[in-house]
Coordinates of N, CA, C and O in Angstrom, one line a residue:
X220 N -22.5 -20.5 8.9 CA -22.0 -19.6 7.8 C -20.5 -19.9 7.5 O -19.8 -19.9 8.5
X221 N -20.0 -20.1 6.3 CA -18.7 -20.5 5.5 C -17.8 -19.0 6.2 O -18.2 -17.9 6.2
X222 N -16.6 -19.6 6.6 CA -16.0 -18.0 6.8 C -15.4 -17.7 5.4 O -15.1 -18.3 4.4
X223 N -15.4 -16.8 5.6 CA -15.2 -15.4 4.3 C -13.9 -15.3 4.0 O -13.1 -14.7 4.7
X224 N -13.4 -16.0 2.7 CA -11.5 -16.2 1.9 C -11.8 -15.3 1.2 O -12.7 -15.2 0.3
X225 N -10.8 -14.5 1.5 CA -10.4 -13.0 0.9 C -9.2 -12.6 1.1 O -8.7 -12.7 2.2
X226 N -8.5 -12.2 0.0 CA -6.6 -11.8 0.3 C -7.1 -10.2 0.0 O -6.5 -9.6 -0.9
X227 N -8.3 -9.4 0.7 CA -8.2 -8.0 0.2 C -8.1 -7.6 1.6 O -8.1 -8.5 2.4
X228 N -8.0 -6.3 2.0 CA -7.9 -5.1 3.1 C -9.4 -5.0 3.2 O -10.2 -5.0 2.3
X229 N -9.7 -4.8 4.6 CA -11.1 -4.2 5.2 C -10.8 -2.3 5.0 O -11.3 -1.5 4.2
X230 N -9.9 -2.2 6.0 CA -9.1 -1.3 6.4 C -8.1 -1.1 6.0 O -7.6 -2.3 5.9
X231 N -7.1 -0.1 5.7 CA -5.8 0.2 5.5 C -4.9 1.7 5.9 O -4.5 2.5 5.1
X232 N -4.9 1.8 7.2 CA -4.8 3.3 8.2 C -3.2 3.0 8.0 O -2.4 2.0 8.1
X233 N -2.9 4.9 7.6 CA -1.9 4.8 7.5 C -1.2 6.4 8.1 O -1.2 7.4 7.4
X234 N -0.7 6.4 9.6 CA -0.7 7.4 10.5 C -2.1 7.7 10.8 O -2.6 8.7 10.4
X235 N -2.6 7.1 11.4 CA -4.1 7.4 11.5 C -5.3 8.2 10.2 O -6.3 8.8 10.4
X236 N -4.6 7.7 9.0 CA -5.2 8.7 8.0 C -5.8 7.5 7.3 O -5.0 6.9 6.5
X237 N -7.0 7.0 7.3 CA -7.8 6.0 6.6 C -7.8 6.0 5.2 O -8.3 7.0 4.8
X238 N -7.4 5.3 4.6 CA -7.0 5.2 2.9 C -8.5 4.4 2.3 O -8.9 3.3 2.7
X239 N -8.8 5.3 1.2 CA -9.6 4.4 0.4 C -9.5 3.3 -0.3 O -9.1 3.4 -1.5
X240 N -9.9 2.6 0.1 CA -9.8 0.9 -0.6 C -11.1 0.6 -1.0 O -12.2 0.5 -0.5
X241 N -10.7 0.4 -2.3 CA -11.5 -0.1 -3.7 C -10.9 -1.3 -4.5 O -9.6 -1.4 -4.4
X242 N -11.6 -2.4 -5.4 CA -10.7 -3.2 -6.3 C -9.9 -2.8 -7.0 O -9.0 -3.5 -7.5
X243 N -10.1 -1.1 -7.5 CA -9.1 -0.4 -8.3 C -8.0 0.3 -7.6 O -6.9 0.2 -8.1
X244 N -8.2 0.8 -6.8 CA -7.6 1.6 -5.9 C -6.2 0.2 -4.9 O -6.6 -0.8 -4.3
X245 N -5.4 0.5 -4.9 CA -4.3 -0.2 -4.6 C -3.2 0.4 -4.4 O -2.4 0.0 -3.5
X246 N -2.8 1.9 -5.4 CA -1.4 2.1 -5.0 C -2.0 3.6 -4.2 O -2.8 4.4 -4.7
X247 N -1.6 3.6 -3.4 CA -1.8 4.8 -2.3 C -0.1 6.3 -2.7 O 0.7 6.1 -3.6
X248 N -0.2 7.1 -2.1 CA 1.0 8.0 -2.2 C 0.2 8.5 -0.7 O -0.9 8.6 -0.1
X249 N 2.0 8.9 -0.5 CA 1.9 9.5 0.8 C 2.9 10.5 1.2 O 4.0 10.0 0.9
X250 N 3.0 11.6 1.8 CA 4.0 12.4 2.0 C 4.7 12.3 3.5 O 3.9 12.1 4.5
X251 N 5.9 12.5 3.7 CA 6.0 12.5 5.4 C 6.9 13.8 5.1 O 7.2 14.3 4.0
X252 N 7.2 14.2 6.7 CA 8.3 15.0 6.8 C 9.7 15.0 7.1 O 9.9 14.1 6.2
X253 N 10.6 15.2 7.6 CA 11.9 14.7 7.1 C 12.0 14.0 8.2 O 12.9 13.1 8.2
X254 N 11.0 14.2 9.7 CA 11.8 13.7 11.3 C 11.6 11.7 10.6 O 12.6 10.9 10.7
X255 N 10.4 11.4 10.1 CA 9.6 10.2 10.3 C 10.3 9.2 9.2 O 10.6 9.5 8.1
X256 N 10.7 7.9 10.1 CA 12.2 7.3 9.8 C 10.9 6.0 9.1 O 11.3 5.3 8.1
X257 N 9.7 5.8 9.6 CA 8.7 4.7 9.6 C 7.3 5.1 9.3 O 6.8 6.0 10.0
X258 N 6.6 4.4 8.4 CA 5.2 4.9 8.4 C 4.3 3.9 9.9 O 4.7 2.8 10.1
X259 N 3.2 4.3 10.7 CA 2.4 3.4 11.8 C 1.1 3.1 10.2 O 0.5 4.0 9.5
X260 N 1.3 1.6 10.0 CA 0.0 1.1 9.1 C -0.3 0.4 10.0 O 0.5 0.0 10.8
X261 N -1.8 0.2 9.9 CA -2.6 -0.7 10.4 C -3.5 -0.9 9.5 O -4.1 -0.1 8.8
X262 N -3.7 -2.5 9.6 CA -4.5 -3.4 9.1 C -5.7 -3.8 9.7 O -5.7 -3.9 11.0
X263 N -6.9 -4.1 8.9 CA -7.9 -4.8 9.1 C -8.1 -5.9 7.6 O -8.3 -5.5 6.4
X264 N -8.1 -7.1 8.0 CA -8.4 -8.1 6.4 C -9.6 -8.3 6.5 O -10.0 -8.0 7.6
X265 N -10.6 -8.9 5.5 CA -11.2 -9.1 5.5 C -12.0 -10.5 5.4 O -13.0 -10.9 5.0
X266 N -10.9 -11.1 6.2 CA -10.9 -12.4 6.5 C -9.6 -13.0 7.3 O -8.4 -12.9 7.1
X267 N -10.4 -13.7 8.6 CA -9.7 -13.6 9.8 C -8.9 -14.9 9.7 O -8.9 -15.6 10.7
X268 N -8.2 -15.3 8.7 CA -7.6 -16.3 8.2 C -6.5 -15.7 7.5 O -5.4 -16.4 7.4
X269 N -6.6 -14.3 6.8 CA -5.2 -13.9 5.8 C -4.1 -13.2 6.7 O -4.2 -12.5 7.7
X270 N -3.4 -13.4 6.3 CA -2.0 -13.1 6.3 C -1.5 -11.3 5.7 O -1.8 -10.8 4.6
X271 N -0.6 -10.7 6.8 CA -0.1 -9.5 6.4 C 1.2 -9.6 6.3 O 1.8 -10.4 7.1
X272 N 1.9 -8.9 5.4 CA 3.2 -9.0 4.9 C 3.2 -7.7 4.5 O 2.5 -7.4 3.6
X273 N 4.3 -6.3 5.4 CA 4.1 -5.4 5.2 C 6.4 -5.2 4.7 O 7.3 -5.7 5.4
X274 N 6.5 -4.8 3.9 CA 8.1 -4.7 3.4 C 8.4 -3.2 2.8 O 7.7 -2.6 2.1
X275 N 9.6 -2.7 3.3 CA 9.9 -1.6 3.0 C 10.1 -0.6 3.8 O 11.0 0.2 3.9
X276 N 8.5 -0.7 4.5 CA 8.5 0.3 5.8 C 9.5 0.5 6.9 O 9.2 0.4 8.1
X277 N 10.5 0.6 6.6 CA 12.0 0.8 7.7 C 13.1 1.8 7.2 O 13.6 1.7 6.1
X278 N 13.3 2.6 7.9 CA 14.6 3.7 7.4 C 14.0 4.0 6.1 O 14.4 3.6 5.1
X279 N 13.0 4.7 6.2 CA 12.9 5.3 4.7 C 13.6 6.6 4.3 O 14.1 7.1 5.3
X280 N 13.9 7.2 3.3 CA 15.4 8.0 2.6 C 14.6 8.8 2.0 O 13.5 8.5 1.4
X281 N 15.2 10.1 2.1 CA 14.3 11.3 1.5 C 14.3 10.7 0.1 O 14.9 9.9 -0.6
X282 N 12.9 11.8 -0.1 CA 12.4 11.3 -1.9 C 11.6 10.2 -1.4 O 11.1 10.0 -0.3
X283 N 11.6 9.4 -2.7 CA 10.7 8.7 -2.7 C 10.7 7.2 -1.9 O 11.7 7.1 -1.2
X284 N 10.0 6.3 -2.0 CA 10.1 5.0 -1.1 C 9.0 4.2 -1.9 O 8.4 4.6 -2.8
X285 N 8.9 2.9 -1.5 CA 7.8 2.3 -1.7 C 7.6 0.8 -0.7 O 8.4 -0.2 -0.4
X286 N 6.3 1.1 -0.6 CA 6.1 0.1 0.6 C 5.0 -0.8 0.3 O 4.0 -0.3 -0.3
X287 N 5.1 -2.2 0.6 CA 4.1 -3.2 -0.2 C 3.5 -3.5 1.1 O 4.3 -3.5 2.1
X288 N 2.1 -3.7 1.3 CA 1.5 -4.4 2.3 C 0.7 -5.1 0.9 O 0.1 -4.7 -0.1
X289 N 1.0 -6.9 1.8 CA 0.6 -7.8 0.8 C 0.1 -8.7 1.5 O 0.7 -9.3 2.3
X290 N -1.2 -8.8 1.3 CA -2.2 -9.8 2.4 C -2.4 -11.2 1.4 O -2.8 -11.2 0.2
X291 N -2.1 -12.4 2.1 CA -2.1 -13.6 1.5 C -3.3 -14.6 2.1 O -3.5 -14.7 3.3
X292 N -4.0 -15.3 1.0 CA -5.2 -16.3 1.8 C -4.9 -17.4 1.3 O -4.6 -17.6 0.1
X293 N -5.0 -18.5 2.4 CA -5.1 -19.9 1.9 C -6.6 -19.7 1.4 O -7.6 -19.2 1.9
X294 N -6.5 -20.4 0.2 CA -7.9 -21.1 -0.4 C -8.2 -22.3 -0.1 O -9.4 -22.7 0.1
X295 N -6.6 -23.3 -0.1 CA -7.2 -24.7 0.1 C -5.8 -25.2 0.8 O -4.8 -25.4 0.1
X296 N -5.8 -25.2 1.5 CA -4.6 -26.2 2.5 C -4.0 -27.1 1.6 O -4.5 -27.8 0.7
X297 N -2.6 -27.0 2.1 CA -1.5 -28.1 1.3 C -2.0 -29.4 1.9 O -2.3 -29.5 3.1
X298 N -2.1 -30.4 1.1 CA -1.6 -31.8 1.2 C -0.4 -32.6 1.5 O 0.1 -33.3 0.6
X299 N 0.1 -32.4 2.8 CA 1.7 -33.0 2.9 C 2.0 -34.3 1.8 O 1.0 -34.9 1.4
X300 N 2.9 -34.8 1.5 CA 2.8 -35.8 0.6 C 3.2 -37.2 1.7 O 3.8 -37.1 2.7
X301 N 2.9 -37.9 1.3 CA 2.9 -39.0 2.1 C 3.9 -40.2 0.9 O 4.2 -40.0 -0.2
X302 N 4.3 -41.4 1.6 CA 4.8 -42.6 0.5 C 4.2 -42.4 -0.9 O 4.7 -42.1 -2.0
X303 N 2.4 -42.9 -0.4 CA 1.9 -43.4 -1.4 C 1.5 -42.3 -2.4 O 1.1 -42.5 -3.5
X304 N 1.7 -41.0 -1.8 CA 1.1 -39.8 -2.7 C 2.1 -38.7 -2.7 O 2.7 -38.6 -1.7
X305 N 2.4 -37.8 -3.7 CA 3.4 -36.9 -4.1 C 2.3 -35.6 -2.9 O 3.1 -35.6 -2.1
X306 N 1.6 -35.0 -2.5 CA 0.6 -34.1 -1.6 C 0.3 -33.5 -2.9 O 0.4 -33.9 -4.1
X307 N -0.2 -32.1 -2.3 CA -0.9 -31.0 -3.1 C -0.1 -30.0 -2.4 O 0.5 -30.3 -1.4
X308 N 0.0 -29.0 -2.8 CA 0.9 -27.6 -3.1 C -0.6 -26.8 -2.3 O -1.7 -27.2 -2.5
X309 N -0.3 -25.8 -1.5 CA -1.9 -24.9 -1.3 C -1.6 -24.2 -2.0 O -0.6 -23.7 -2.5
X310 N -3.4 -24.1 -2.1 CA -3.8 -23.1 -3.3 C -3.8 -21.6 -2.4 O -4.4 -21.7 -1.3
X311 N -3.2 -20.3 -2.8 CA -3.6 -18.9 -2.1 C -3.6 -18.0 -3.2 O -3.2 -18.1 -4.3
X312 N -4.2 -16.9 -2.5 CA -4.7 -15.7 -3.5 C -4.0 -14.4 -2.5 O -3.7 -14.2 -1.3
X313 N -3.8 -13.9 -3.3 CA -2.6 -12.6 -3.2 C -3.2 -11.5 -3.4 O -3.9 -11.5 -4.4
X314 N -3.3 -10.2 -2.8 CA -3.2 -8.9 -2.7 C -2.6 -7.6 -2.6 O -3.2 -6.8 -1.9
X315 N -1.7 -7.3 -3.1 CA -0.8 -6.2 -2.6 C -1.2 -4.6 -2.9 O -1.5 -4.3 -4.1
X316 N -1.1 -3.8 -2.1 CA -1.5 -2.7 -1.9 C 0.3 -1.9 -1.9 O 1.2 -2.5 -1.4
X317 N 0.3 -0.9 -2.2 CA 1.6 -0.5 -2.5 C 1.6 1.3 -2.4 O 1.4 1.8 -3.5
X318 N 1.7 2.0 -1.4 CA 2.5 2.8 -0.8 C 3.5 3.5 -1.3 O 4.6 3.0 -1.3
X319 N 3.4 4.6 -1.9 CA 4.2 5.5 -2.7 C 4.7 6.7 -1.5 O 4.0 7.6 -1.2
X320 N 6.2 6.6 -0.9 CA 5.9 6.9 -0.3 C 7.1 8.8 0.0 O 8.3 8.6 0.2
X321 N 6.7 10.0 -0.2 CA 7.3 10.9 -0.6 C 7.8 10.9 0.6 O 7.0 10.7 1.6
X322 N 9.7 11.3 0.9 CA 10.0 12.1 2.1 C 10.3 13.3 1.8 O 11.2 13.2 0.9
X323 N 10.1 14.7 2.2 CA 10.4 15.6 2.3 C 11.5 16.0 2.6 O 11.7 15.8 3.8
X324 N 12.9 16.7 1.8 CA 13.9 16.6 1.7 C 14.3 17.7 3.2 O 15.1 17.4 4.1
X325 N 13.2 19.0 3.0 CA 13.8 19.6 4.6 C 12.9 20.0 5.0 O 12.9 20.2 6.2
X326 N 11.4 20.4 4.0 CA 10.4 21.1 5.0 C 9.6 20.0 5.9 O 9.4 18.8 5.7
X327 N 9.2 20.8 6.9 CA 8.7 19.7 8.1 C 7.3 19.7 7.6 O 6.4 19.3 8.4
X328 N 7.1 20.0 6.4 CA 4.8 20.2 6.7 C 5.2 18.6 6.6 O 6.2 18.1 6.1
X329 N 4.3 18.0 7.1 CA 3.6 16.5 6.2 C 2.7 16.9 5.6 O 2.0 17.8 5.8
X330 N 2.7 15.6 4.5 CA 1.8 15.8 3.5 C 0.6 14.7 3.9 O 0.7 13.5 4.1
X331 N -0.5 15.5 3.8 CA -1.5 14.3 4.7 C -1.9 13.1 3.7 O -2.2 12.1 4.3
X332 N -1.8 13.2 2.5 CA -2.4 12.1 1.8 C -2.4 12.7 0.1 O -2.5 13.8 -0.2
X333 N -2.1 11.5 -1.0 CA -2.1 11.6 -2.3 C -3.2 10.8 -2.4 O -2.7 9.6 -2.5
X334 N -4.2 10.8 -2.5 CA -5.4 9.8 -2.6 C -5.8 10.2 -4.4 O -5.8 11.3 -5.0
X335 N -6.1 9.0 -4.8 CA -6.6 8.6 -5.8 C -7.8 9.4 -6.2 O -8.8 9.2 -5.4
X336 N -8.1 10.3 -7.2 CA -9.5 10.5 -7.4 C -10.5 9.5 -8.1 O -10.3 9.7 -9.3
X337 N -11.4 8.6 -8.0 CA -12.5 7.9 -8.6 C -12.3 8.0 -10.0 O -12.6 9.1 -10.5
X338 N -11.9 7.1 -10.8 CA -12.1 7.0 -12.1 C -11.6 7.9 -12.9 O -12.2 8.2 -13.9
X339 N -10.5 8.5 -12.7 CA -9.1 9.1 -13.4 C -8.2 8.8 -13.3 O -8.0 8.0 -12.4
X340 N -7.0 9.0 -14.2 CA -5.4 8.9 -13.4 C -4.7 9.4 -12.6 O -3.6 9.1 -12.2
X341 N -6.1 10.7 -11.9 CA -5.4 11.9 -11.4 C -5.1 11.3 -9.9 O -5.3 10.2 -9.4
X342 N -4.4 12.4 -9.5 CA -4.1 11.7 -7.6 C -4.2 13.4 -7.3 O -3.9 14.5 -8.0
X343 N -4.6 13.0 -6.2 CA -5.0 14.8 -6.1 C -3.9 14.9 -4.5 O -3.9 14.1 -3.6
X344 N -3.3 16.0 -4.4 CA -2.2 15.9 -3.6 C -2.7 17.5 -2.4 O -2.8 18.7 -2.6
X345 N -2.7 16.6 -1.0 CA -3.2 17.4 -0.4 C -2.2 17.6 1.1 O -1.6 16.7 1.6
X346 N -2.2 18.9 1.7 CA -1.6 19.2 2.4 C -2.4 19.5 3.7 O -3.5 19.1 3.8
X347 N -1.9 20.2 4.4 CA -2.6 20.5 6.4 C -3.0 22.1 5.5 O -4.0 22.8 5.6
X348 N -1.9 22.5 4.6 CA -2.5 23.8 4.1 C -2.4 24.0 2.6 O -2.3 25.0 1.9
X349 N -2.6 22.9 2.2 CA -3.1 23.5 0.5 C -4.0 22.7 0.2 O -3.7 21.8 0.9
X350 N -4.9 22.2 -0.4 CA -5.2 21.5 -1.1 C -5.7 21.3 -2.3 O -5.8 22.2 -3.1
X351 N -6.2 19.7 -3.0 CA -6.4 20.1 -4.7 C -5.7 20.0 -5.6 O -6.0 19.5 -6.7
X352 N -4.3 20.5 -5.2 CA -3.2 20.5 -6.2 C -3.3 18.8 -7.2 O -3.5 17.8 -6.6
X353 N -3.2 18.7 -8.3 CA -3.2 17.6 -9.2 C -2.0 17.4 -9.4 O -1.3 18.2 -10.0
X354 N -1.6 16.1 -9.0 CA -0.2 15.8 -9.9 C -0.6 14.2 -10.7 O -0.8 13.0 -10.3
X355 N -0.7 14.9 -11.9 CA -1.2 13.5 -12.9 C -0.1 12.0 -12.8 O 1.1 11.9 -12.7
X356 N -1.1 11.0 -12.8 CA -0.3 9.5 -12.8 C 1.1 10.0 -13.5 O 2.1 10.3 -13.0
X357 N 0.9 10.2 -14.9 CA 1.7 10.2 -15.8 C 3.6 10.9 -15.6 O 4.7 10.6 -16.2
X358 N 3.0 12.0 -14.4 CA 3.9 12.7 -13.7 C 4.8 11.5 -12.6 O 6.0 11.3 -12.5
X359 N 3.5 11.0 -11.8 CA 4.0 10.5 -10.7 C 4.9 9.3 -11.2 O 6.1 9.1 -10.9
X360 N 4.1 8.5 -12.3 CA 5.4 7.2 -12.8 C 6.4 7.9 -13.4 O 7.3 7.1 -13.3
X361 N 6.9 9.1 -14.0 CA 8.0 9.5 -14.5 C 8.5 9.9 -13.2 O 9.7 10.1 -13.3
X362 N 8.1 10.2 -12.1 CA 9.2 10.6 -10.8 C 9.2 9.0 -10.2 O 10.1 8.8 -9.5
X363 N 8.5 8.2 -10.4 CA 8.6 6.6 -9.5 C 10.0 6.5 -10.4 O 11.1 6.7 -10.1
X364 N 9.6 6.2 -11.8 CA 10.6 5.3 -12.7 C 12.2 6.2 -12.3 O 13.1 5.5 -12.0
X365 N 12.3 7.3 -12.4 CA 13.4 7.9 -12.6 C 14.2 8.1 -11.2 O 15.3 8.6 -11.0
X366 N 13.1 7.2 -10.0 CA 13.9 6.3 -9.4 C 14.3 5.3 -8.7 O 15.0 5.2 -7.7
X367 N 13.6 4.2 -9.8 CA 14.2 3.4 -10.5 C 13.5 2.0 -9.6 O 13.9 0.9 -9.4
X368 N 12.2 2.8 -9.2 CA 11.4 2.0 -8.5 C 10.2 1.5 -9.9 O 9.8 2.2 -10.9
X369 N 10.0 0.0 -9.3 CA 8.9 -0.8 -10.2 C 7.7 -0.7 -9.4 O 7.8 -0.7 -8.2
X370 N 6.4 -0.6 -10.2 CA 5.4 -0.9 -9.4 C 4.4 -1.9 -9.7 O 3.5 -2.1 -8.9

């Protein structure tokens, strides 16, 4: 059996809180409280060949953050070049999943998860004690952009 080239996530646990991973589904939101300096992600790829590349996740700053975990697959191995031949460049395929990530300016709740609803723009924003609350895409890129993060 051919092993399995894939630059996507099996898994993508983020403080022990398992995120849904879909081909659409990619940018996650997440809330912390003011102590948590680091998000704990853990990976599973879906191919025991790719590559994890996680950036950002360090000293994160109240407000907002953003954190890339970007899983990379060789497709086809470089060709070193030799005298007689200029080589081949490897071919890889790219994934990045991206981590919206809110800090909590003083209150300690954490925010357990902004998870994506299925086939809207909505992100439905949930707490240890509220939940449901909607904060539309539209909302969330006017608070990303305004500071002054790309996604």
């Amino acid at each position: 059996e051919a092993p399995v080239l894939s630059s996507k996530l099996k898994t993508l646990k983020v403080n022990n809180l398992v995120l849904n991973l879909s081909d659409e589904n990619k940018l996650f939101l997440y809330g912390i409280s003011n102590k948590i300096n680091q998000l704990q992600i853990e990976t599973v790829t879906e191919s025991d060949t790719a590559t994890i590349k996680i950036t950002g996740n360090e000293n994160l700053k109240v407000g907002i953050n953003k954190i890339d975990v970007t899983v990379t697959q060789i497709l086809e191995e470089a060709i070193p070049p030799t005298e007689e031949d200029p080589g081949v460049e490897a071919v890889t395929e790219e994934t990045t999943y991206t981590l919206i990530v809110y800090k909590n300016p003083n209150n300690t709740i954490e925010i357990d998860s902004l998870d994506k609803i299925d086939g809207t723009n909505n992100y439905v924003y949930s707490t240890m004690d509220q939940t449901g609350t909607i904060i539309t895409k539209d909302k969330l890129l006017r608070m990303i952009n305004k500071h002054g993060i790309s996604i």
